[in-house]
Amino acid sequence: MPSLEKATAQGRRIEAHRPWPRVMVDDALWQALASRLSDGRSSLLGLWGEASAVHMALYDDRNKSVVVATRDCPSGRYPSVARFHPPALRLERALRDLCGLTPVGLPDARGWLDHGRWGVTAPLGAAPAQSEQATATYSFLPAEGDGLHQIAVGPIHAGIIEPGHFRFTANGETIVRLEERLGYAHKGTEALMTGRTLAEAARLAGRVSGDSTVAYAYAFSRAVEAATGIAPPARAVWLRGLMAELERLANHLGDIGAICNDASFALMQANCAILRERVLRAASRCFGHRLMMDRIVPGGVTADLAPSGAEALRELIGAVEKAFPRLVDLYDNTASLQDRTVGAGRVGAALARQYAAGGYVGRASGRDFDARRDLAYPPYDALTFETPTLEDGDVDARVWIRIREVEQSLSLLVAILDQLPPGAVATPVPSEAGEGMALVEGFRGDVLVWLRLDGSGRIARCHLRDPSWMQWPLLEAAIEGNIVADFPLCNKSFNCAYSGCDL
Amino acid sequence: MRRTLFDSLANPILTEPLAKEQTDEIAALAGKLDAAARARLGRSLSIRQVDAGSCNGCELEINALANAFYDLERFGLRFVASPRHADVLLVTGPVTKNMREALLRAYEATPSPKWVVAAGGCACDGGYFAASYACIGGVEKAIPVDLRIPGCPPTPTALLNGLVALLTARPAAQSKQQSARDDRKIKSIT
């Protein structure tokens, strides 16, 4: 079985692309790669388009290699990947909406991000066309049978969460099909980034998904640095790690509480929310912003650790280490809570592998991938940590992965504080043309950023792929056979990004 | 569980007094407040939050209002699930074209008198997304806005100050007599 690199060796390699190879492929090789995905030899990292080209990023688990394959589409058509590999389906629908390229053989003709309201079609395509403002009808997949009824939820939900539509088909209380419809938060981020300076684009990258603002800014900055061939100063590298772990900690603590709250166990929520608030306050004291927005930029970071920052962090770590184990016991020993979480919303290992689901969704179903370890980037290549995995794939397993990751993040924070080197925190970025790609492990999973710089310090094209692209479809599978009342619980245990995927 | 509960009793209360932040917007609000509507709303507000395409940053901070440090319910503020139960629509995001209709429907479904609060830079004027083909560029372009709370995202303290202003702001140049007359008017209506 040839490795991914050997399989793509016949394609013309694009020298400007770093750090992983990008090769131009023909139809035969494109299809061969699609079948590599469908028979599980490689995983799909991303699939995105330009005005007349389509790119596909693949990952080989065995030798941990990444390759980007590009197929030119002068005719505006390319062979669909989703036809052979279903995880590519929504990516191809989005690509068609944004770039106007037709995936030939795509088994779904419906739009994904384009709801027929933009007044323009294919905004990233070769020839964006004005379109009538019309409310396009959307036909949900049929589910037929005696006693089935539909429940439509959203885009505005009962709680304070992002917008999206869920169409349930249920038999009594039991869900037989869930279909998601997203795209409500589509802001045209990728089109806005085109032609912008690096500083402006970095701000947009940090607003793709607010809860992962550090991870996005981190991935964007690393992609720019790969494209221009620069390395940020050592202190900036370690400060980035510090921010990334603080973000992971805050989100996991919030999630653990919120999942329990959706099982009506408010005590956990109240206590976890206190810990989360303490993390955000420490972040604000260290870097001047509670979510640490706009702190990571190409070339380094904009804010050095405040003089009282290290002390604030050690205080925080002490407080969490004191309070958290008792909350874990509380979760573990409350039978009524376990009754809701154990066995609910199960995702099988085969599906998690097929969809290359990252983060706690993949890890709770046995997919052992962590960009910090498998595609190691500094400072993580110099740090020791564990990536927890479980096999059960239920809500409970997703909670436990988060619990273990909270513990890992705490020890990483200590290690980073101990080793934090002195020195400058930023280096200038040259205005060079080039292409760069980066994967950064956010709290949900791996965030992918791919970009091309035009040589005048501006973005020619930037694509940002949220980890939830590979997780949302699994929620549809996980909920099947569960009761409607367990949906909020299952949904929160996934905590997929809406804005992150809607772009 | 017992230990966690006992600790909650034994430990000092985390809830903090609200750090007052008076923005120009909040100061101007007093002048705009309609006494009749205020009298009807009383000292408590039900808030329906609508995410009109935010990045989720604002939602994180709005959710933080419920934690022990900010505890928004002590001010008589609470989040409700339906716009039918709401006095205030708290809207975030630049209003994407894909969310515009849903926002309009939520507004229509909210009974009068009602207030609209635009929270966050995007909701105030479209923020970083104002120029996008996919956004209309701020809440005001879809529905009338009574109060803007800037920030990216606004801190919980800024959000709380804005919401509390809705409860406490008094029409500035209004005499007691005037407000008494207004109260009678309300009584005759209701």
XYZ file of C-alpha atoms in Angstrom:
693
model
C 0.000 0.000 0.000
C 1.761 3.188 -1.127
C 1.994 6.076 1.275
C 0.100 9.267 0.600
C 3.270 10.996 -0.541
C 4.143 8.182 -2.961
C 0.604 8.106 -4.286
C 0.781 11.800 -5.156
C 4.405 11.775 -6.356
C 3.401 11.881 -10.019
C 1.598 15.181 -9.561
C 3.404 18.482 -10.141
C 4.525 19.890 -6.836
C 3.892 23.567 -6.028
C 7.089 24.852 -4.463
C 5.550 27.912 -2.818
C 3.367 25.748 -0.532
C 4.614 25.093 2.984
C 5.099 23.182 5.201
C 3.309 20.227 3.636
C 3.398 19.469 -0.102
C 0.734 20.662 -2.511
C 0.507 18.796 -5.789
C -1.484 19.361 -8.960
C -3.437 16.248 -9.818
C -5.411 15.047 -12.846
C -8.790 13.336 -12.824
C -7.337 9.852 -12.411
C -5.241 10.812 -9.389
C -8.099 12.881 -7.920
C -10.362 9.834 -8.096
C -7.617 7.604 -6.699
C -7.337 9.938 -3.712
C -11.108 9.904 -3.267
C -11.014 6.114 -3.111
C -8.120 6.286 -0.612
C -10.514 8.265 1.567
C -13.435 5.938 1.019
C -11.505 2.784 1.905
C -10.062 4.400 5.007
C -6.390 4.610 4.002
C -6.396 8.397 4.419
C -8.550 10.892 6.324
C -10.110 13.998 4.873
C -8.757 17.141 6.530
C -10.461 19.672 4.302
C -11.899 20.446 0.892
C -12.174 23.986 -0.399
C -12.245 25.940 -3.614
C -11.037 28.979 -5.462
C -12.396 30.638 -8.575
C -11.198 27.789 -10.802
C -9.455 25.215 -8.663
C -10.424 22.836 -5.924
C -8.124 21.749 -3.103
C -8.334 18.680 -0.905
C -6.172 18.098 2.181
C -5.577 14.497 3.203
C -3.937 12.972 6.240
C -2.333 9.559 6.602
C -2.620 8.188 10.128
C 0.173 5.662 9.748
C 3.054 7.952 8.860
C 1.369 11.168 9.999
C 1.777 12.912 6.670
C -0.326 15.658 5.095
C -0.761 16.337 1.392
C -2.853 18.960 -0.374
C -4.100 17.872 -3.793
C -5.274 20.509 -6.267
C -7.326 19.959 -9.348
C -7.712 22.794 -11.831
C -11.292 23.389 -12.910
C -11.151 25.612 -15.998
C -14.558 24.247 -17.009
C -15.994 24.918 -13.557
C -16.516 21.205 -12.897
C -14.640 18.517 -10.988
C -15.436 14.940 -9.973
C -17.294 14.851 -6.666
C -15.449 13.358 -3.705
C -18.601 12.948 -1.616
C -19.879 10.493 -4.170
C -17.275 8.077 -2.808
C -16.693 9.562 0.628
C -19.789 10.998 2.394
C -17.831 13.170 4.898
C -17.032 15.496 1.961
C -20.723 16.159 1.284
C -21.292 19.420 3.152
C -17.846 20.702 2.245
C -18.667 20.234 -1.432
C -22.095 21.823 -1.069
C -20.476 24.830 0.611
C -17.760 24.969 -2.036
C -20.398 24.994 -4.775
C -22.292 27.802 -3.016
C -19.187 29.937 -2.513
C -17.064 29.275 -5.609
C -19.648 28.190 -8.157
C -17.757 25.002 -9.047
C -19.882 21.959 -9.836
C -18.945 18.680 -8.151
C -19.983 16.224 -10.863
C -21.922 13.334 -9.359
C -22.555 15.043 -5.983
C -25.562 13.189 -4.611
C -27.190 16.320 -3.126
C -28.301 19.242 -5.271
C -29.365 21.498 -2.387
C -27.423 24.564 -1.319
C -25.748 24.591 2.075
C -24.542 28.072 3.054
C -26.473 29.874 0.318
C -30.089 30.250 1.430
C -30.938 32.364 -1.611
C -30.776 35.631 0.326
C -27.349 37.092 -0.426
C -28.341 38.912 -3.601
C -25.299 37.320 -5.229
C -24.298 33.809 -6.213
C -20.854 32.232 -5.953
C -19.281 35.240 -4.154
C -15.818 33.629 -4.290
C -16.229 32.392 -7.868
C -14.767 33.597 -11.127
C -17.887 35.595 -11.983
C -20.129 36.363 -9.004
C -23.597 37.067 -10.387
C -26.345 39.234 -8.960
C -29.303 37.129 -7.998
C -32.893 37.912 -7.148
C -33.677 38.169 -3.454
C -35.833 35.113 -3.198
C -36.563 32.758 -0.369
C -35.400 29.442 -1.690
C -37.397 26.474 -0.518
C -35.421 23.718 1.109
C -36.611 20.150 0.952
C -35.611 18.117 3.937
C -34.849 14.462 3.417
C -38.032 12.424 3.613
C -38.794 10.011 6.427
C -41.925 7.994 5.901
C -43.800 5.517 8.002
C -46.785 5.051 10.278
C -46.980 7.403 13.233
C -44.034 9.573 12.238
C -44.221 13.285 12.870
C -41.840 16.162 12.342
C -40.563 18.689 14.854
C -38.949 21.827 13.467
C -36.566 23.682 15.779
C -34.702 26.891 15.034
C -32.939 28.846 13.709
C -33.636 30.684 16.982
C -33.353 28.269 19.894
C -34.788 28.473 23.382
C -31.431 29.080 25.044
C -28.645 31.552 24.493
C -26.918 29.724 21.685
C -26.085 30.161 18.028
C -28.636 29.890 15.224
C -29.306 26.703 13.274
C -32.276 24.620 12.239
C -32.954 21.063 13.362
C -35.617 18.981 11.682
C -36.545 15.947 13.739
C -38.677 13.109 12.554
C -39.938 11.217 15.578
C -42.089 8.263 16.392
C -43.654 9.250 19.693
C -40.661 10.337 21.757
C -38.083 8.417 19.748
C -36.104 10.232 17.077
C -35.847 8.306 13.839
C -34.070 11.029 11.874
C -32.457 14.345 12.561
C -31.449 16.622 9.741
C -29.439 19.738 10.418
C -29.653 22.843 8.334
C -26.975 25.418 8.994
C -25.590 28.512 7.291
C -27.653 31.065 9.253
C -24.527 32.654 10.708
C -22.782 32.941 7.329
C -20.978 36.279 7.371
C -18.901 35.986 4.192
C -15.694 35.862 6.212
C -13.536 34.307 3.480
C -14.620 36.901 0.917
C -13.936 39.692 3.436
C -10.425 38.370 4.007
C -9.488 38.496 0.341
C -7.323 41.554 -0.364
C -7.005 42.505 3.301
C -3.760 43.189 5.134
C -2.474 40.516 7.479
C -3.482 42.557 10.526
C -7.057 42.979 9.279
C -7.322 39.352 8.221
C -6.017 38.157 11.600
C -8.860 40.026 13.307
C -11.376 38.341 11.017
C -9.789 34.935 11.643
C -10.204 35.543 15.370
C -13.922 36.107 14.827
C -14.783 32.959 12.913
C -15.781 31.300 16.163
C -15.525 33.422 19.291
C -15.003 30.541 21.685
C -11.989 29.419 19.608
C -10.600 32.868 18.889
C -7.152 31.899 20.176
C -7.064 28.689 18.134
C -8.100 30.487 14.936
C -5.669 33.369 15.369
C -3.001 30.809 16.224
C -3.664 28.705 13.106
C -3.924 31.781 10.885
C -0.648 33.171 12.204
C 1.133 29.855 11.798
C -0.103 29.594 8.211
C 1.204 33.110 7.437
C 4.515 32.245 9.081
C 4.743 29.041 7.033
C 4.037 30.975 3.832
C 6.642 33.660 4.542
C 9.189 31.326 6.125
C 9.577 33.190 9.401
C 9.576 31.970 12.982
C 8.177 34.025 15.861
C 10.426 34.667 18.871
C 10.610 31.882 21.463
C 8.695 33.804 24.110
C 5.812 34.412 21.691
C 5.682 30.692 20.862
C 5.312 29.780 24.520
C 2.821 32.547 25.235
C 0.687 31.197 22.387
C 0.704 27.788 24.048
C -0.302 29.443 27.306
C -3.263 31.205 25.672
C -4.335 28.070 23.805
C -4.426 26.022 27.017
C -6.288 28.773 28.889
C -8.894 28.801 26.118
C -9.208 25.009 26.224
C -9.551 25.099 30.008
C -12.243 27.794 29.977
C -14.303 26.069 27.291
C -14.069 22.589 28.767
C -15.040 23.853 32.214
C -18.000 25.683 30.706
C -19.033 22.634 28.689
C -18.841 20.163 31.571
C -21.170 22.370 33.584
C -23.511 23.047 30.680
C -23.841 19.351 29.780
C -24.819 18.546 33.365
C -27.228 21.477 33.304
C -28.929 19.997 30.249
C -29.458 16.888 32.363
C -31.090 19.229 34.920
C -28.188 19.054 37.353
C -27.685 22.748 38.020
C -25.211 22.352 40.870
C -22.428 21.288 38.493
C -23.260 24.164 36.185
C -23.090 26.704 39.001
C -19.734 25.439 40.203
C -18.169 24.977 36.762
C -19.325 28.454 35.753
C -17.422 29.881 38.725
C -14.254 28.118 37.606
C -14.755 29.247 34.021
C -15.185 32.849 35.184
C -11.967 32.579 37.179
C -10.121 31.423 34.053
C -11.488 34.332 31.997
C -10.557 36.822 34.703
C -7.041 35.417 34.877
C -6.811 35.662 31.068
C -7.913 39.273 31.269
C -5.327 40.016 33.941
C -2.572 38.312 31.923
C -3.359 39.523 28.423
C -5.948 42.298 28.789
C -8.902 40.487 27.205
C -11.156 37.825 28.721
C -11.289 35.712 25.553
C -7.766 36.752 24.484
C -9.035 38.082 21.158
C -6.492 39.663 18.787
C -3.597 38.669 21.036
C -2.002 36.233 18.559
C -0.898 37.809 15.257
C 1.437 36.764 12.445
C 4.974 37.189 13.749
C 4.187 36.723 17.415
C 1.772 38.053 20.012
C 0.541 41.592 20.700
C 0.506 41.313 24.464
C 3.287 40.076 26.695
C 2.272 38.421 29.924
C 1.359 41.195 32.363
C 3.798 41.594 35.308
C 1.265 40.058 37.691
C 0.228 37.450 35.102
C 2.317 34.501 36.209
C 1.168 34.959 39.778
C -2.472 35.235 38.658
C -2.133 32.023 36.678
C -0.534 30.067 39.505
C -3.320 31.270 41.768
C -5.874 30.161 39.179
C -4.265 26.750 38.706
C -4.292 26.268 42.479
C -7.972 27.226 42.690
C -9.027 24.897 39.869
C -6.885 22.042 41.158
C -8.563 22.401 44.536
C -12.157 22.632 43.346
C -12.202 20.463 40.238
C -11.540 16.963 41.680
C -14.540 17.325 43.952
C -16.725 18.299 41.019
C -15.453 15.274 39.118
C -16.445 13.087 42.097
C -19.817 14.770 42.149
C -20.313 13.975 38.466
C -19.114 10.414 38.889
C -21.201 9.653 41.992
C -24.544 11.163 41.064
C -26.607 8.260 39.805
C -29.438 10.391 38.421
C -26.948 12.325 36.292
C -25.113 9.213 35.106
C -28.466 7.751 34.186
C -28.832 10.509 31.597
C -25.293 10.637 30.243
C -24.231 6.979 30.088
C -25.345 5.364 26.859
C -26.935 8.538 25.444
C -25.957 9.814 21.993
C -23.528 7.067 21.071
C -21.130 7.511 18.137
C -19.483 4.338 16.849
C -15.718 4.142 16.376
C -16.076 3.392 12.646
C -18.047 6.596 12.027
C -15.644 8.715 14.044
C -12.758 7.297 12.013
C -14.554 7.683 8.679
C -15.375 11.328 9.380
C -11.941 11.966 10.921
C -13.744 13.645 13.811
C -11.351 15.604 15.977
C -11.389 16.740 19.582
C -13.506 15.152 22.284
C -16.022 13.812 19.739
C -13.373 11.709 17.993
C -11.452 10.823 21.135
C -14.558 9.650 22.999
C -15.113 7.223 20.106
C -11.583 5.872 19.964
C -10.040 8.181 17.355
C -6.642 8.945 18.773
C -5.668 12.150 16.991
C -4.275 15.342 18.469
C -2.704 17.960 16.205
C -0.493 19.065 19.085
C 1.098 15.611 19.125
C 0.637 14.106 15.654
C 1.462 17.220 13.618
C 3.446 18.698 16.477
C 4.144 22.406 16.450
C 6.021 24.492 18.962
C 5.801 24.771 21.925
C 4.018 21.402 22.107
C 6.929 19.534 20.507
C 8.869 20.332 23.674
C 6.083 19.531 26.140
C 4.870 16.257 27.595
C 1.153 15.621 27.764
C -1.352 12.858 27.213
C -4.243 12.698 24.773
C -7.044 10.789 26.457
C -9.176 8.429 24.393
C -12.205 6.308 25.252
C -14.227 3.774 23.314
C -17.794 4.260 24.544
C -18.660 7.233 22.331
C -21.573 8.399 24.514
C -22.296 11.682 26.297
C -20.544 10.335 29.382
C -17.379 9.562 27.395
C -17.358 13.063 25.928
C -17.607 14.483 29.445
C -14.735 12.313 30.669
C -12.508 13.309 27.748
C -13.079 16.936 28.735
C -12.343 16.156 32.389
C -9.043 14.500 31.465
C -8.174 17.352 29.121
C -8.810 19.904 31.874
C -6.255 18.011 33.976
C -3.800 17.920 31.072
C -4.238 21.629 30.376
C -3.571 22.462 34.012
C -0.303 20.551 33.955
C 0.604 22.100 30.582
C 0.005 25.578 32.008
C 2.386 24.828 34.875
C 4.997 23.440 32.481
C 4.729 26.455 30.183
C 4.994 28.921 33.073
C 8.080 27.079 34.353
C 9.835 27.170 30.992
C 8.650 30.538 29.640
C 11.741 32.025 27.959
C 12.519 35.769 28.136
C 12.869 38.041 25.117
C 10.854 39.769 22.439
C 7.277 38.751 21.650
C 7.011 39.708 17.977
C 9.039 39.805 14.801
C 8.161 41.699 11.580
C 6.492 39.738 8.785
C 7.991 40.292 5.309
C 5.633 41.067 2.407
C 6.347 37.913 0.466
C 4.202 35.827 -1.805
C 3.654 32.258 -0.730
C 1.221 29.616 0.429
C 0.930 28.288 3.929
C -1.165 25.856 5.877
C -1.484 25.132 9.571
C -3.405 22.861 11.871
C -3.874 23.942 15.459
C -5.628 21.950 18.150
C -8.498 24.050 19.474
C -10.771 22.878 22.271
C -13.172 21.269 19.735
C -10.454 19.691 17.631
C -8.111 20.633 14.822
C -8.626 24.033 13.185
C -7.217 24.152 9.644
C -6.163 27.380 7.949
C -4.880 27.518 4.385
C -3.865 30.743 2.700
C -2.069 32.346 -0.213
C -0.295 35.681 0.148
C -0.033 37.989 -2.838
C 3.436 39.430 -2.211
C 2.270 42.869 -1.066
C 1.402 41.753 2.456
C -2.197 40.979 1.589
C -4.370 37.870 1.479
C -5.082 36.428 -1.965
C -7.247 33.606 -0.585
C -7.759 32.244 2.890
C -9.767 29.211 3.890
C -10.626 28.347 7.488
C -12.002 24.905 8.308
C -13.638 24.405 11.660
C -13.355 20.991 13.363
C -17.153 20.859 13.584
C -17.509 20.203 9.839
C -16.554 16.634 10.729
C -18.620 16.530 13.936
C -22.039 17.925 12.964
C -22.905 14.930 10.731
C -22.053 12.563 13.598
C -24.608 14.305 15.815
C -27.267 13.282 13.311
C -26.102 9.688 13.687
C -25.713 9.871 17.462
C -29.245 11.061 18.122
C -30.968 8.305 16.193
C -33.025 6.153 18.547
C -32.676 8.611 21.437
C -35.655 10.488 22.840
C -36.367 14.088 21.844
C -35.791 15.255 25.424
C -32.204 13.997 25.266
C -31.346 16.092 22.226
C -30.160 19.179 24.148
C -27.959 16.926 26.251
C -26.446 15.170 23.223
C -26.097 18.447 21.346
C -24.290 20.113 24.236
C -21.942 17.138 24.583
C -20.901 17.792 20.949
C -21.004 21.593 21.356
C -20.359 22.031 17.636
C -19.595 25.455 16.225
C -22.295 27.152 14.171
C -20.485 30.329 13.237
C -17.267 28.373 12.757
C -18.832 26.205 10.044
C -21.086 28.890 8.582
C -18.125 31.221 8.081
C -22.641 16.360 46.921
C -23.214 17.182 50.577
C -19.710 18.579 50.901
C -20.120 20.762 47.832
C -23.387 22.118 49.167
C -21.958 22.750 52.667
C -19.001 24.539 51.094
C -21.334 26.791 49.166
C -22.912 27.797 52.478
C -19.649 28.215 54.343
C -17.724 30.109 51.662
C -18.148 33.848 51.225
C -20.655 35.033 48.650
C -19.037 35.504 45.251
C -21.642 37.875 43.855
C -20.156 41.324 43.404
C -21.817 44.719 43.547
C -22.189 46.073 40.023
C -19.285 48.267 38.990
C -21.089 51.244 37.500
C -20.021 52.176 34.000
C -21.923 55.131 32.612
C -21.533 55.362 28.858
C -22.860 58.243 26.755
C -25.354 55.824 25.309
C -26.716 54.908 28.722
C -26.867 58.584 29.747
C -28.767 59.419 26.568
C -31.130 56.547 27.182
C -32.755 58.335 30.108
C -33.933 61.103 27.818
C -35.439 58.681 25.362
C -37.309 56.512 27.818
C -41.009 56.613 27.501
C -42.491 56.886 30.970
C -45.637 55.085 29.959
C -43.737 52.070 28.772
C -41.532 52.139 31.858
C -44.483 52.137 34.178
C -45.896 49.138 32.470
C -42.620 47.183 32.516
C -42.087 47.801 36.218
C -38.894 46.757 37.924
C -38.280 43.515 36.141
C -37.440 42.676 32.579
C -37.748 39.462 30.635
C -35.052 39.180 28.004
C -35.073 37.109 24.843
C -31.605 36.808 23.347
C -31.362 36.513 19.568
C -28.096 35.580 17.887
C -28.351 37.219 14.469
C -25.103 35.713 13.221
C -22.536 36.577 15.885
C -19.269 34.677 16.240
C -20.529 33.330 19.582
C -18.194 35.576 21.565
C -21.103 37.766 22.750
C -23.126 34.689 23.740
C -20.270 33.485 25.954
C -20.331 36.758 27.872
C -24.131 36.903 27.993
C -24.128 33.397 29.439
C -21.583 34.563 32.004
C -24.214 36.984 33.383
C -25.893 33.999 35.021
C -22.793 32.920 36.957
C -22.364 33.568 40.665
C -20.212 36.675 40.143
C -22.760 38.639 38.107
C -26.040 36.929 39.020
C -28.293 39.001 36.799
C -31.507 37.723 38.378
C -30.873 39.825 41.499
C -31.658 42.884 39.338
C -34.984 41.483 38.218
C -33.547 40.492 34.853
C -34.138 37.059 33.448
C -33.765 35.268 30.161
C -36.870 33.713 28.676
C -37.231 31.074 25.996
C -39.914 32.743 23.895
C -40.169 36.246 22.439
C -43.860 36.087 23.466
C -42.707 36.344 27.085
C -40.113 39.014 26.478
C -39.887 42.752 27.167
C -36.414 43.056 25.711
C -34.781 41.564 22.647
C -31.052 41.342 23.231
C -29.604 40.990 19.748
C -26.022 40.070 18.829
C -24.270 39.725 15.493
C -24.096 41.847 12.325
C -27.514 40.460 11.214
C -26.666 38.036 8.461
C -29.026 37.992 5.501
C -29.748 34.380 6.374
C -30.937 35.451 9.866
C -32.768 38.665 8.983
C -36.186 37.084 8.569
C -35.878 35.109 11.806
C -34.964 38.318 13.651
C -37.923 40.181 12.155
C -40.237 37.362 13.170
C -38.888 37.355 16.718
C -39.449 41.122 16.857
C -43.014 40.787 15.563
C -43.679 38.061 18.113
C -42.555 40.242 21.021
C -45.465 42.095 22.611
C -45.293 45.885 22.985
C -43.987 47.805 24.794
C -40.631 46.308 23.918
C -37.011 47.345 23.875
C -34.281 46.258 21.533
C -30.731 46.146 22.821
C -27.926 45.700 20.304
C -25.045 43.995 22.109
C -21.530 43.940 20.689
C -19.715 45.801 17.943
C -21.309 43.706 15.171
C -24.858 44.363 16.384
C -24.164 48.095 16.792
C -22.945 48.778 13.242
C -21.930 45.518 11.559
C -18.449 45.650 13.097
C -15.841 43.776 11.107
C -18.568 42.334 8.877
C -20.273 45.574 7.859
C -18.980 45.374 4.270
C -19.991 41.761 3.663
C -22.380 40.597 0.951
C -23.892 38.294 3.548
C -24.694 40.842 6.296
C -27.006 43.814 6.477
C -24.630 45.586 8.859
C -26.182 46.002 12.287
C -29.466 45.465 14.074
C -30.753 48.961 13.363
C -31.015 48.138 9.661
C -33.613 45.493 10.501
C -35.491 46.741 13.591
C -35.465 49.917 15.757
C -32.752 49.856 18.433
C -33.154 51.482 21.863
C -29.760 50.797 23.379
C -26.326 49.875 22.065
C -23.743 48.101 24.177
C -20.415 48.214 22.324
C -17.469 45.883 22.853
C -15.996 42.884 21.123
C -17.422 41.181 22.987
C -18.895 43.495 25.667
C -17.775 42.410 29.125
C -20.436 41.009 31.466
C -20.118 44.234 33.468
C -20.832 46.351 30.382
C -23.813 44.140 29.485
C -25.184 44.338 32.995
C -24.803 48.116 33.135
C -26.723 48.446 29.905
C -29.540 46.163 30.991
C -29.809 47.701 34.451
C -30.014 51.137 32.806
C -33.234 50.024 31.165
C -34.675 49.391 34.617
C -33.380 52.410 36.453
C -33.017 55.213 33.912
C -35.605 57.897 34.618
C -36.811 60.401 32.063
C -34.419 63.242 32.816
C -36.428 66.465 32.599
C -39.662 65.026 33.827
C -41.410 66.442 36.879
C -43.097 64.232 39.446
C -46.418 65.690 38.429
C -45.828 64.709 34.844
C -45.050 61.122 35.714
C -48.107 60.947 37.961
C -50.233 62.110 35.036
C -48.610 59.444 32.878
C -49.390 56.812 35.476
C -53.075 57.835 35.467
C -53.073 57.628 31.699
C -51.736 54.088 31.890
C -54.408 53.157 34.395
C -57.102 54.436 32.111
C -55.676 52.445 29.228
C -55.319 49.260 31.224
